Amino acid sequence: MKALLFLWQFPQHLFALLVWGALRTAGRVVRTERDGAPPGNVFITVRARGWGVSLGRYIFLDAGYGGETRKHERGHSWQSRIFGPLYLLVIGIASAVFNNLWDRVFHTGWAADRRTAWYYGRFPEAWADRLGGVRRGGHDGSD
Ligand SMILES: [Zn+2]
């Protein structure tokens, strides 16, 4: 089962290996830890500002991020299990280009909480939040 899951998500795992190697070579890997909770992730803490990348079972996170971001990335990891070889196409491109890059390019004048609400309200971020059990408190849209 483990081997099948690994192969099902092979493009992500190959990509993760390349990213891990590059970050290691650059001396940016702080630590690597296994997480026992499903879906059994490997968290790689890195020095790379603003980074939160989920590739199969491997999750790269900037050292500055806290627990909610870990949960969010774990949600993407569940999506990787669901989409398998289509993850990078369906989830990866939507998240990296149409959410992350889009926000960085077009929302520079927005307030931080507006950007956060926009970002985590979109596909596949809102779904990743739900899968990972993230609670983003506060706004009910009344102000
Ligand atoms: Zn995300």
mmCIF file of N, CA and C and ligand atoms in Angstrom:
data_model
loop_
_atom_site.group_PDB
_atom_site.id
_atom_site.type_symbol
_atom_site.label_atom_id
_atom_site.label_comp_id
_atom_site.label_asym_id
_atom_site.label_seq_id
_atom_site.Cartn_x
_atom_site.Cartn_y
_atom_site.Cartn_z
ATOM 1 N N MET A 1 0.839 -1.218 0.000
ATOM 2 C CA MET A 1 0.000 0.000 0.000
ATOM 3 C C MET A 1 0.869 1.262 0.000
ATOM 4 N N LYS A 2 1.879 1.268 0.869
ATOM 5 C CA LYS A 2 2.772 2.423 0.957
ATOM 6 C C LYS A 2 3.498 2.665 -0.367
ATOM 7 N N ALA A 3 3.975 1.576 -0.958
ATOM 8 C CA ALA A 3 4.700 1.685 -2.232
ATOM 9 C C ALA A 3 3.764 2.173 -3.337
ATOM 10 N N LEU A 4 2.521 1.685 -3.335
ATOM 11 C CA LEU A 4 1.546 2.111 -4.341
ATOM 12 C C LEU A 4 1.224 3.595 -4.206
ATOM 13 N N LEU A 5 1.049 4.042 -2.956
ATOM 14 C CA LEU A 5 0.775 5.462 -2.709
ATOM 15 C C LEU A 5 1.945 6.329 -3.161
ATOM 16 N N PHE A 6 3.154 5.807 -2.937
ATOM 17 C CA PHE A 6 4.339 6.556 -3.343
ATOM 18 C C PHE A 6 4.365 6.704 -4.870
ATOM 19 N N LEU A 7 4.075 5.622 -5.566
ATOM 20 C CA LEU A 7 4.085 5.646 -7.030
ATOM 21 C C LEU A 7 2.946 6.494 -7.600
ATOM 22 N N TRP A 8 1.781 6.402 -6.982
ATOM 23 C CA TRP A 8 0.598 7.181 -7.393
ATOM 24 C C TRP A 8 0.906 8.677 -7.396
ATOM 25 N N GLN A 9 1.762 9.086 -6.458
ATOM 26 C CA GLN A 9 2.115 10.510 -6.328
ATOM 27 C C GLN A 9 3.536 10.777 -6.838
ATOM 28 N N PHE A 10 4.003 9.912 -7.732
ATOM 29 C CA PHE A 10 5.409 9.974 -8.138
ATOM 30 C C PHE A 10 5.884 11.336 -8.667
ATOM 31 N N PRO A 11 5.091 12.027 -9.544
ATOM 32 C CA PRO A 11 5.591 13.334 -10.026
ATOM 33 C C PRO A 11 5.886 14.298 -8.880
ATOM 34 N N GLN A 12 5.005 14.326 -7.872
ATOM 35 C CA GLN A 12 5.228 15.203 -6.713
ATOM 36 C C GLN A 12 6.489 14.775 -5.957
ATOM 37 N N HIS A 13 6.661 13.473 -5.798
ATOM 38 C CA HIS A 13 7.789 12.992 -5.015
ATOM 39 C C HIS A 13 9.130 13.236 -5.718
ATOM 40 N N LEU A 14 9.108 13.105 -7.035
ATOM 41 C CA LEU A 14 10.321 13.404 -7.806
ATOM 42 C C LEU A 14 10.661 14.892 -7.682
ATOM 43 N N PHE A 15 9.628 15.731 -7.832
ATOM 44 C CA PHE A 15 9.786 17.183 -7.704
ATOM 45 C C PHE A 15 10.303 17.526 -6.298
ATOM 46 N N ALA A 16 9.743 16.872 -5.290
ATOM 47 C CA ALA A 16 10.150 17.115 -3.904
ATOM 48 C C ALA A 16 11.629 16.778 -3.699
ATOM 49 N N LEU A 17 12.057 15.693 -4.303
ATOM 50 C CA LEU A 17 13.456 15.279 -4.186
ATOM 51 C C LEU A 17 14.389 16.332 -4.784
ATOM 52 N N LEU A 18 13.990 16.881 -5.932
ATOM 53 C CA LEU A 18 14.803 17.916 -6.588
ATOM 54 C C LEU A 18 14.851 19.186 -5.743
ATOM 55 N N VAL A 19 13.681 19.585 -5.217
ATOM 56 C CA VAL A 19 13.605 20.792 -4.385
ATOM 57 C C VAL A 19 14.436 20.595 -3.113
ATOM 58 N N TRP A 20 14.273 19.429 -2.494
ATOM 59 C CA TRP A 20 15.006 19.115 -1.269
ATOM 60 C C TRP A 20 16.519 19.162 -1.517
ATOM 61 N N GLY A 21 16.956 18.572 -2.632
ATOM 62 C CA GLY A 21 18.374 18.569 -2.979
ATOM 63 C C GLY A 21 18.912 19.977 -3.187
ATOM 64 N N ALA A 22 18.132 20.801 -3.886
ATOM 65 C CA ALA A 22 18.560 22.177 -4.165
ATOM 66 C C ALA A 22 18.659 22.987 -2.872
ATOM 67 N N LEU A 23 17.651 22.843 -2.007
ATOM 68 C CA LEU A 23 17.650 23.586 -0.743
ATOM 69 C C LEU A 23 18.775 23.114 0.179
ATOM 70 N N ARG A 24 19.035 21.817 0.162
ATOM 71 C CA ARG A 24 20.105 21.247 0.977
ATOM 72 C C ARG A 24 21.462 21.760 0.512
ATOM 73 N N THR A 25 21.632 21.773 -0.820
ATOM 74 C CA THR A 25 22.880 22.272 -1.399
ATOM 75 C C THR A 25 23.094 23.744 -1.030
ATOM 76 N N ALA A 26 21.991 24.493 -0.996
ATOM 77 C CA ALA A 26 22.076 25.919 -0.661
ATOM 78 C C ALA A 26 22.165 26.145 0.846
ATOM 79 N N GLY A 27 22.150 25.067 1.615
ATOM 80 C CA GLY A 27 22.261 25.197 3.068
ATOM 81 C C GLY A 27 21.017 25.778 3.717
ATOM 82 N N ARG A 28 19.856 25.555 3.099
ATOM 83 C CA ARG A 28 18.638 26.165 3.616
ATOM 84 C C ARG A 28 17.697 25.210 4.344
ATOM 85 N N VAL A 29 18.107 23.965 4.492
ATOM 86 C CA VAL A 29 17.269 23.013 5.235
ATOM 87 C C VAL A 29 17.620 23.105 6.712
ATOM 88 N N VAL A 30 16.631 23.443 7.525
ATOM 89 C CA VAL A 30 16.843 23.583 8.966
ATOM 90 C C VAL A 30 16.702 22.225 9.652
ATOM 91 N N ARG A 31 15.598 21.537 9.365
ATOM 92 C CA ARG A 31 15.413 20.186 9.921
ATOM 93 C C ARG A 31 14.342 19.432 9.138
ATOM 94 N N THR A 32 14.371 18.131 9.302
ATOM 95 C CA THR A 32 13.415 17.249 8.644
ATOM 96 C C THR A 32 12.784 16.383 9.715
ATOM 97 N N GLU A 33 11.462 16.311 9.733
ATOM 98 C CA GLU A 33 10.795 15.491 10.755
ATOM 99 C C GLU A 33 9.596 14.762 10.181
ATOM 100 N N ARG A 34 9.422 13.531 10.640
ATOM 101 C CA ARG A 34 8.253 12.755 10.244
ATOM 102 C C ARG A 34 7.103 13.111 11.153
ATOM 103 N N ASP A 35 5.904 13.141 10.563
ATOM 104 C CA ASP A 35 4.711 13.444 11.336
ATOM 105 C C ASP A 35 3.833 12.198 11.327
ATOM 106 N N GLY A 36 3.551 11.685 12.514
ATOM 107 C CA GLY A 36 2.814 10.439 12.613
ATOM 108 C C GLY A 36 1.353 10.525 12.192
ATOM 109 N N ALA A 37 0.768 11.731 12.294
ATOM 110 C CA ALA A 37 -0.658 11.890 11.986
ATOM 111 C C ALA A 37 -0.927 11.683 10.491
ATOM 112 N N PRO A 38 -2.085 11.087 10.154
ATOM 113 C CA PRO A 38 -2.427 10.919 8.750
ATOM 114 C C PRO A 38 -2.439 12.267 8.020
ATOM 115 N N PRO A 39 -1.981 12.325 6.776
ATOM 116 C CA PRO A 39 -1.561 11.220 5.926
ATOM 117 C C PRO A 39 -0.069 10.849 6.009
ATOM 118 N N GLY A 40 0.577 11.078 7.150
ATOM 119 C CA GLY A 40 1.969 10.635 7.317
ATOM 120 C C GLY A 40 2.966 11.478 6.552
ATOM 121 N N ASN A 41 3.016 12.758 6.898
ATOM 122 C CA ASN A 41 3.882 13.675 6.157
ATOM 123 C C ASN A 41 5.306 13.700 6.678
ATOM 124 N N VAL A 42 6.195 14.197 5.827
ATOM 125 C CA VAL A 42 7.549 14.536 6.227
ATOM 126 C C VAL A 42 7.640 16.059 6.108
ATOM 127 N N PHE A 43 7.826 16.716 7.232
ATOM 128 C CA PHE A 43 7.932 18.171 7.232
ATOM 129 C C PHE A 43 9.398 18.582 7.129
ATOM 130 N N ILE A 44 9.693 19.408 6.135
ATOM 131 C CA ILE A 44 11.053 19.886 5.935
ATOM 132 C C ILE A 44 11.048 21.395 6.200
ATOM 133 N N THR A 45 11.623 21.769 7.319
ATOM 134 C CA THR A 45 11.673 23.180 7.693
ATOM 135 C C THR A 45 12.848 23.820 6.967
ATOM 136 N N VAL A 46 12.558 24.924 6.283
ATOM 137 C CA VAL A 46 13.571 25.564 5.448
ATOM 138 C C VAL A 46 13.672 27.063 5.741
ATOM 139 N N ARG A 47 14.798 27.628 5.355
ATOM 140 C CA ARG A 47 14.924 29.082 5.383
ATOM 141 C C ARG A 47 14.638 29.577 3.971
ATOM 142 N N ALA A 48 13.376 29.888 3.699
ATOM 143 C CA ALA A 48 12.945 30.381 2.392
ATOM 144 C C ALA A 48 11.669 31.172 2.636
ATOM 145 N N ARG A 49 11.826 32.467 2.741
ATOM 146 C CA ARG A 49 10.747 33.350 3.167
ATOM 147 C C ARG A 49 9.449 33.147 2.386
ATOM 148 N N GLY A 50 8.362 32.930 3.134
ATOM 149 C CA GLY A 50 7.052 32.812 2.519
ATOM 150 C C GLY A 50 6.765 31.456 1.897
ATOM 151 N N TRP A 51 7.693 30.508 2.061
ATOM 152 C CA TRP A 51 7.509 29.209 1.437
ATOM 153 C C TRP A 51 6.589 28.288 2.212
ATOM 154 N N GLY A 52 5.634 27.711 1.509
ATOM 155 C CA GLY A 52 4.816 26.639 2.037
ATOM 156 C C GLY A 52 4.422 25.809 0.832
ATOM 157 N N VAL A 53 5.101 24.689 0.633
ATOM 158 C CA VAL A 53 4.886 23.893 -0.565
ATOM 159 C C VAL A 53 4.643 22.437 -0.176
ATOM 160 N N SER A 54 3.555 21.887 -0.673
ATOM 161 C CA SER A 54 3.215 20.508 -0.377
ATOM 162 C C SER A 54 3.366 19.663 -1.630
ATOM 163 N N LEU A 55 4.282 18.683 -1.575
ATOM 164 C CA LEU A 55 4.531 17.814 -2.722
ATOM 165 C C LEU A 55 4.408 16.357 -2.279
ATOM 166 N N GLY A 56 3.229 15.799 -2.502
ATOM 167 C CA GLY A 56 2.995 14.438 -2.046
ATOM 168 C C GLY A 56 3.045 14.379 -0.535
ATOM 169 N N ARG A 57 3.875 13.484 -0.002
ATOM 170 C CA ARG A 57 3.955 13.405 1.459
ATOM 171 C C ARG A 57 4.952 14.398 2.038
ATOM 172 N N TYR A 58 5.683 15.086 1.182
ATOM 173 C CA TYR A 58 6.714 16.025 1.633
ATOM 174 C C TYR A 58 6.182 17.462 1.665
ATOM 175 N N ILE A 59 6.397 18.111 2.784
ATOM 176 C CA ILE A 59 5.921 19.477 2.955
ATOM 177 C C ILE A 59 7.096 20.372 3.335
ATOM 178 N N PHE A 60 7.345 21.380 2.498
ATOM 179 C CA PHE A 60 8.414 22.348 2.751
ATOM 180 C C PHE A 60 7.777 23.586 3.362
ATOM 181 N N LEU A 61 8.293 23.995 4.500
ATOM 182 C CA LEU A 61 7.711 25.141 5.190
ATOM 183 C C LEU A 61 8.799 26.060 5.717
ATOM 184 N N ASP A 62 8.586 27.355 5.494
ATOM 185 C CA ASP A 62 9.500 28.336 6.065
ATOM 186 C C ASP A 62 9.439 28.244 7.590
ATOM 187 N N ALA A 63 10.583 28.428 8.218
ATOM 188 C CA ALA A 63 10.687 28.299 9.676
ATOM 189 C C ALA A 63 9.735 29.236 10.415
ATOM 190 N N GLY A 64 9.306 30.313 9.762
ATOM 191 C CA GLY A 64 8.452 31.293 10.420
ATOM 192 C C GLY A 64 6.990 30.887 10.540
ATOM 193 N N TYR A 65 6.581 29.818 9.851
ATOM 194 C CA TYR A 65 5.166 29.449 9.852
ATOM 195 C C TYR A 65 4.758 28.622 11.060
ATOM 196 N N GLY A 66 3.501 28.797 11.457
ATOM 197 C CA GLY A 66 2.983 28.075 12.617
ATOM 198 C C GLY A 66 2.076 26.914 12.253
ATOM 199 N N GLY A 67 1.331 26.473 13.250
ATOM 200 C CA GLY A 67 0.530 25.260 13.143
ATOM 201 C C GLY A 67 -0.573 25.279 12.096
ATOM 202 N N GLU A 68 -1.224 26.430 11.914
ATOM 203 C CA GLU A 68 -2.325 26.471 10.949
ATOM 204 C C GLU A 68 -1.814 26.259 9.524
ATOM 205 N N THR A 69 -0.634 26.795 9.246
ATOM 206 C CA THR A 69 -0.065 26.605 7.909
ATOM 207 C C THR A 69 0.330 25.144 7.708
ATOM 208 N N ARG A 70 0.828 24.514 8.757
ATOM 209 C CA ARG A 70 1.139 23.072 8.673
ATOM 210 C C ARG A 70 -0.119 22.292 8.324
ATOM 211 N N LYS A 71 -1.228 22.648 8.983
ATOM 212 C CA LYS A 71 -2.502 21.962 8.720
ATOM 213 C C LYS A 71 -2.961 22.209 7.294
ATOM 214 N N HIS A 72 -2.817 23.452 6.829
ATOM 215 C CA HIS A 72 -3.212 23.800 5.463
ATOM 216 C C HIS A 72 -2.421 22.965 4.455
ATOM 217 N N GLU A 73 -1.118 22.878 4.658
ATOM 218 C CA GLU A 73 -0.275 22.104 3.742
ATOM 219 C C GLU A 73 -0.612 20.613 3.816
ATOM 220 N N ARG A 74 -0.972 20.167 4.999
ATOM 221 C CA ARG A 74 -1.388 18.773 5.142
ATOM 222 C C ARG A 74 -2.660 18.530 4.310
ATOM 223 N N GLY A 75 -3.524 19.549 4.252
ATOM 224 C CA GLY A 75 -4.717 19.460 3.402
ATOM 225 C C GLY A 75 -4.339 19.278 1.942
ATOM 226 N N HIS A 76 -3.316 19.995 1.482
ATOM 227 C CA HIS A 76 -2.843 19.819 0.099
ATOM 228 C C HIS A 76 -2.298 18.397 -0.096
ATOM 229 N N SER A 77 -1.707 17.861 0.953
ATOM 230 C CA SER A 77 -1.175 16.507 0.870
ATOM 231 C C SER A 77 -2.306 15.490 0.650
ATOM 232 N N TRP A 78 -3.442 15.720 1.306
ATOM 233 C CA TRP A 78 -4.613 14.870 1.047
ATOM 234 C C TRP A 78 -5.056 15.015 -0.410
ATOM 235 N N GLN A 79 -5.029 16.234 -0.921
ATOM 236 C CA GLN A 79 -5.404 16.462 -2.322
ATOM 237 C C GLN A 79 -4.470 15.702 -3.258
ATOM 238 N N SER A 80 -3.200 15.616 -2.870
ATOM 239 C CA SER A 80 -2.221 14.876 -3.668
ATOM 240 C C SER A 80 -2.592 13.396 -3.729
ATOM 241 N N ARG A 81 -3.077 12.873 -2.618
ATOM 242 C CA ARG A 81 -3.513 11.475 -2.597
ATOM 243 C C ARG A 81 -4.719 11.275 -3.513
ATOM 244 N N ILE A 82 -5.608 12.257 -3.530
ATOM 245 C CA ILE A 82 -6.826 12.151 -4.342
ATOM 246 C C ILE A 82 -6.500 12.244 -5.832
ATOM 247 N N PHE A 83 -5.694 13.238 -6.207
ATOM 248 C CA PHE A 83 -5.440 13.484 -7.627
ATOM 249 C C PHE A 83 -4.250 12.702 -8.192
ATOM 250 N N GLY A 84 -3.383 12.198 -7.328
ATOM 251 C CA GLY A 84 -2.253 11.410 -7.807
ATOM 252 C C GLY A 84 -1.449 12.146 -8.861
ATOM 253 N N PRO A 85 -1.267 11.518 -10.040
ATOM 254 C CA PRO A 85 -0.413 12.131 -11.064
ATOM 255 C C PRO A 85 -0.966 13.438 -11.639
ATOM 256 N N LEU A 86 -2.232 13.758 -11.348
ATOM 257 C CA LEU A 86 -2.806 15.008 -11.868
ATOM 258 C C LEU A 86 -2.691 16.168 -10.875
ATOM 259 N N TYR A 87 -2.122 15.883 -9.699
ATOM 260 C CA TYR A 87 -2.044 16.903 -8.637
ATOM 261 C C TYR A 87 -1.359 18.185 -9.091
ATOM 262 N N LEU A 88 -0.188 18.058 -9.708
ATOM 263 C CA LEU A 88 0.565 19.263 -10.090
ATOM 264 C C LEU A 88 -0.221 20.101 -11.095
ATOM 265 N N LEU A 89 -0.954 19.415 -11.977
ATOM 266 C CA LEU A 89 -1.746 20.098 -13.001
ATOM 267 C C LEU A 89 -2.984 20.776 -12.404
ATOM 268 N N VAL A 90 -3.727 20.026 -11.609
ATOM 269 C CA VAL A 90 -5.011 20.522 -11.096
ATOM 270 C C VAL A 90 -4.836 21.429 -9.880
ATOM 271 N N ILE A 91 -4.055 20.972 -8.915
ATOM 272 C CA ILE A 91 -3.894 21.707 -7.657
ATOM 273 C C ILE A 91 -2.674 22.631 -7.719
ATOM 274 N N GLY A 92 -1.554 22.101 -8.171
ATOM 275 C CA GLY A 92 -0.299 22.845 -8.162
ATOM 276 C C GLY A 92 -0.351 24.143 -8.958
ATOM 277 N N ILE A 93 -0.826 24.063 -10.181
ATOM 278 C CA ILE A 93 -0.857 25.257 -11.025
ATOM 279 C C ILE A 93 -1.867 26.269 -10.499
ATOM 280 N N ALA A 94 -3.045 25.788 -10.091
ATOM 281 C CA ALA A 94 -4.064 26.691 -9.547
ATOM 282 C C ALA A 94 -3.520 27.427 -8.331
ATOM 283 N N SER A 95 -2.865 26.690 -7.440
ATOM 284 C CA SER A 95 -2.378 27.277 -6.208
ATOM 285 C C SER A 95 -1.171 28.191 -6.443
ATOM 286 N N ALA A 96 -0.193 27.712 -7.176
ATOM 287 C CA ALA A 96 1.050 28.468 -7.356
ATOM 288 C C ALA A 96 0.883 29.674 -8.274
ATOM 289 N N VAL A 97 0.124 29.516 -9.357
ATOM 290 C CA VAL A 97 0.015 30.600 -10.341
ATOM 291 C C VAL A 97 -1.208 31.476 -10.092
ATOM 292 N N PHE A 98 -2.392 30.869 -10.049
ATOM 293 C CA PHE A 98 -3.615 31.671 -9.997
ATOM 294 C C PHE A 98 -3.987 32.160 -8.608
ATOM 295 N N ASN A 99 -3.319 31.650 -7.590
ATOM 296 C CA ASN A 99 -3.556 32.165 -6.243
ATOM 297 C C ASN A 99 -2.315 32.889 -5.721
ATOM 298 N N ASN A 100 -1.212 32.129 -5.570
ATOM 299 C CA ASN A 100 -0.014 32.694 -4.956
ATOM 300 C C ASN A 100 0.623 33.807 -5.796
ATOM 301 N N LEU A 101 0.991 33.478 -7.030
ATOM 302 C CA LEU A 101 1.644 34.468 -7.886
ATOM 303 C C LEU A 101 0.697 35.628 -8.207
ATOM 304 N N TRP A 102 -0.548 35.296 -8.504
ATOM 305 C CA TRP A 102 -1.564 36.302 -8.804
ATOM 306 C C TRP A 102 -1.662 37.307 -7.659
ATOM 307 N N ASP A 103 -1.728 36.804 -6.447
ATOM 308 C CA ASP A 103 -1.838 37.657 -5.271
ATOM 309 C C ASP A 103 -0.606 38.550 -5.128
ATOM 310 N N ARG A 104 0.576 37.966 -5.307
ATOM 311 C CA ARG A 104 1.816 38.736 -5.151
ATOM 312 C C ARG A 104 1.962 39.830 -6.199
ATOM 313 N N VAL A 105 1.411 39.597 -7.388
ATOM 314 C CA VAL A 105 1.549 40.561 -8.472
ATOM 315 C C VAL A 105 0.439 41.619 -8.442
ATOM 316 N N PHE A 106 -0.801 41.182 -8.242
ATOM 317 C CA PHE A 106 -1.935 42.095 -8.433
ATOM 318 C C PHE A 106 -2.533 42.685 -7.163
ATOM 319 N N HIS A 107 -2.150 42.188 -5.999
ATOM 320 C CA HIS A 107 -2.797 42.666 -4.769
ATOM 321 C C HIS A 107 -1.852 43.412 -3.839
ATOM 322 N N THR A 108 -0.800 43.974 -4.390
ATOM 323 C CA THR A 108 0.192 44.620 -3.532
ATOM 324 C C THR A 108 -0.405 45.802 -2.758
ATOM 325 N N GLY A 109 -1.451 46.408 -3.282
ATOM 326 C CA GLY A 109 -2.068 47.541 -2.588
ATOM 327 C C GLY A 109 -3.138 47.147 -1.587
ATOM 328 N N TRP A 110 -3.449 45.874 -1.513
ATOM 329 C CA TRP A 110 -4.506 45.417 -0.603
ATOM 330 C C TRP A 110 -3.990 45.287 0.825
ATOM 331 N N ALA A 111 -4.921 45.421 1.787
ATOM 332 C CA ALA A 111 -4.577 45.179 3.186
ATOM 333 C C ALA A 111 -4.347 43.680 3.386
ATOM 334 N N ALA A 112 -3.517 43.352 4.385
ATOM 335 C CA ALA A 112 -3.134 41.949 4.618
ATOM 336 C C ALA A 112 -4.345 41.049 4.856
ATOM 337 N N ASP A 113 -5.330 41.520 5.638
ATOM 338 C CA ASP A 113 -6.463 40.626 5.942
ATOM 339 C C ASP A 113 -7.361 40.406 4.719
ATOM 340 N N ARG A 114 -7.420 41.418 3.839
ATOM 341 C CA ARG A 114 -8.181 41.241 2.602
ATOM 342 C C ARG A 114 -7.508 40.205 1.696
ATOM 343 N N ARG A 115 -6.171 40.295 1.627
ATOM 344 C CA ARG A 115 -5.411 39.331 0.817
ATOM 345 C C ARG A 115 -5.583 37.917 1.357
ATOM 346 N N THR A 116 -5.512 37.774 2.687
ATOM 347 C CA THR A 116 -5.658 36.457 3.320
ATOM 348 C C THR A 116 -7.043 35.876 3.028
ATOM 349 N N ALA A 117 -8.076 36.720 3.169
ATOM 350 C CA ALA A 117 -9.453 36.259 2.928
ATOM 351 C C ALA A 117 -9.635 35.840 1.473
ATOM 352 N N TRP A 118 -9.092 36.636 0.558
ATOM 353 C CA TRP A 118 -9.190 36.305 -0.875
ATOM 354 C C TRP A 118 -8.499 34.977 -1.148
ATOM 355 N N TYR A 119 -7.262 34.867 -0.664
ATOM 356 C CA TYR A 119 -6.431 33.699 -0.949
ATOM 357 C C TYR A 119 -7.054 32.402 -0.436
ATOM 358 N N TYR A 120 -7.442 32.410 0.833
ATOM 359 C CA TYR A 120 -7.946 31.172 1.436
ATOM 360 C C TYR A 120 -9.419 30.914 1.136
ATOM 361 N N GLY A 121 -10.030 31.810 0.353
ATOM 362 C CA GLY A 121 -11.395 31.575 -0.087
ATOM 363 C C GLY A 121 -11.450 30.879 -1.434
ATOM 364 N N ARG A 122 -10.312 30.748 -2.081
ATOM 365 C CA ARG A 122 -10.264 30.225 -3.449
ATOM 366 C C ARG A 122 -9.994 28.718 -3.515
ATOM 367 N N PHE A 123 -10.299 28.140 -4.697
ATOM 368 C CA PHE A 123 -9.885 26.767 -4.985
ATOM 369 C C PHE A 123 -8.400 26.787 -5.307
ATOM 370 N N PRO A 124 -7.609 25.858 -4.828
ATOM 371 C CA PRO A 124 -7.965 24.744 -3.927
ATOM 372 C C PRO A 124 -7.659 25.034 -2.457
ATOM 373 N N GLU A 125 -7.438 26.320 -2.130
ATOM 374 C CA GLU A 125 -7.012 26.669 -0.762
ATOM 375 C C GLU A 125 -8.099 26.413 0.288
ATOM 376 N N ALA A 126 -9.340 26.833 -0.027
ATOM 377 C CA ALA A 126 -10.424 26.655 0.944
ATOM 378 C C ALA A 126 -10.620 25.165 1.244
ATOM 379 N N TRP A 127 -10.496 24.360 0.205
ATOM 380 C CA TRP A 127 -10.640 22.907 0.357
ATOM 381 C C TRP A 127 -9.487 22.331 1.184
ATOM 382 N N ALA A 128 -8.265 22.818 0.927
ATOM 383 C CA ALA A 128 -7.103 22.354 1.698
ATOM 384 C C ALA A 128 -7.282 22.704 3.176
ATOM 385 N N ASP A 129 -7.825 23.887 3.448
ATOM 386 C CA ASP A 129 -8.122 24.274 4.836
ATOM 387 C C ASP A 129 -9.074 23.269 5.477
ATOM 388 N N ARG A 130 -10.138 22.928 4.734
ATOM 389 C CA ARG A 130 -11.134 21.991 5.283
ATOM 390 C C ARG A 130 -10.520 20.614 5.523
ATOM 391 N N LEU A 131 -9.761 20.122 4.547
ATOM 392 C CA LEU A 131 -9.143 18.796 4.676
ATOM 393 C C LEU A 131 -8.136 18.752 5.819
ATOM 394 N N GLY A 132 -7.455 19.876 6.051
ATOM 395 C CA GLY A 132 -6.426 19.918 7.092
ATOM 396 C C GLY A 132 -6.963 20.312 8.454
ATOM 397 N N GLY A 133 -8.259 20.688 8.508
ATOM 398 C CA GLY A 133 -8.860 21.077 9.785
ATOM 399 C C GLY A 133 -8.453 22.457 10.256
ATOM 400 N N VAL A 134 -8.204 23.365 9.311
ATOM 401 C CA VAL A 134 -7.808 24.729 9.667
ATOM 402 C C VAL A 134 -9.038 25.541 10.038
ATOM 403 N N ARG A 135 -8.904 26.309 11.105
ATOM 404 C CA ARG A 135 -9.963 27.254 11.478
ATOM 405 C C ARG A 135 -9.387 28.662 11.352
ATOM 406 N N ARG A 136 -9.926 29.388 10.414
ATOM 407 C CA ARG A 136 -9.518 30.787 10.272
ATOM 408 C C ARG A 136 -10.611 31.631 10.878
ATOM 409 N N GLY A 137 -10.405 32.045 12.109
ATOM 410 C CA GLY A 137 -11.449 32.749 12.850
ATOM 411 C C GLY A 137 -11.660 34.165 12.381
ATOM 412 N N GLY A 138 -12.580 34.842 13.030
ATOM 413 C CA GLY A 138 -12.733 36.268 12.786
ATOM 414 C C GLY A 138 -13.826 36.634 11.821
ATOM 415 N N HIS A 139 -13.421 36.945 10.605
ATOM 416 C CA HIS A 139 -14.354 37.621 9.701
ATOM 417 C C HIS A 139 -15.577 36.830 9.281
ATOM 418 N N ASP A 140 -16.737 37.486 9.447
ATOM 419 C CA ASP A 140 -17.966 36.900 8.951
ATOM 420 C C ASP A 140 -18.492 37.737 7.786
ATOM 421 N N GLY A 141 -17.689 38.667 7.332
ATOM 422 C CA GLY A 141 -18.061 39.488 6.185
ATOM 423 C C GLY A 141 -18.911 40.686 6.549
ATOM 424 N N SER A 142 -19.121 40.918 7.850
ATOM 425 C CA SER A 142 -20.004 42.010 8.246
ATOM 426 C C SER A 142 -19.291 43.353 8.339
ATOM 427 N N ASP A 143 -17.956 43.338 8.215
ATOM 428 C CA ASP A 143 -17.279 44.640 8.233
ATOM 429 C C ASP A 143 -16.165 44.697 7.202
HETATM 430 ZN ZN ZN B 1 -2.429 26.337 -0.221
#
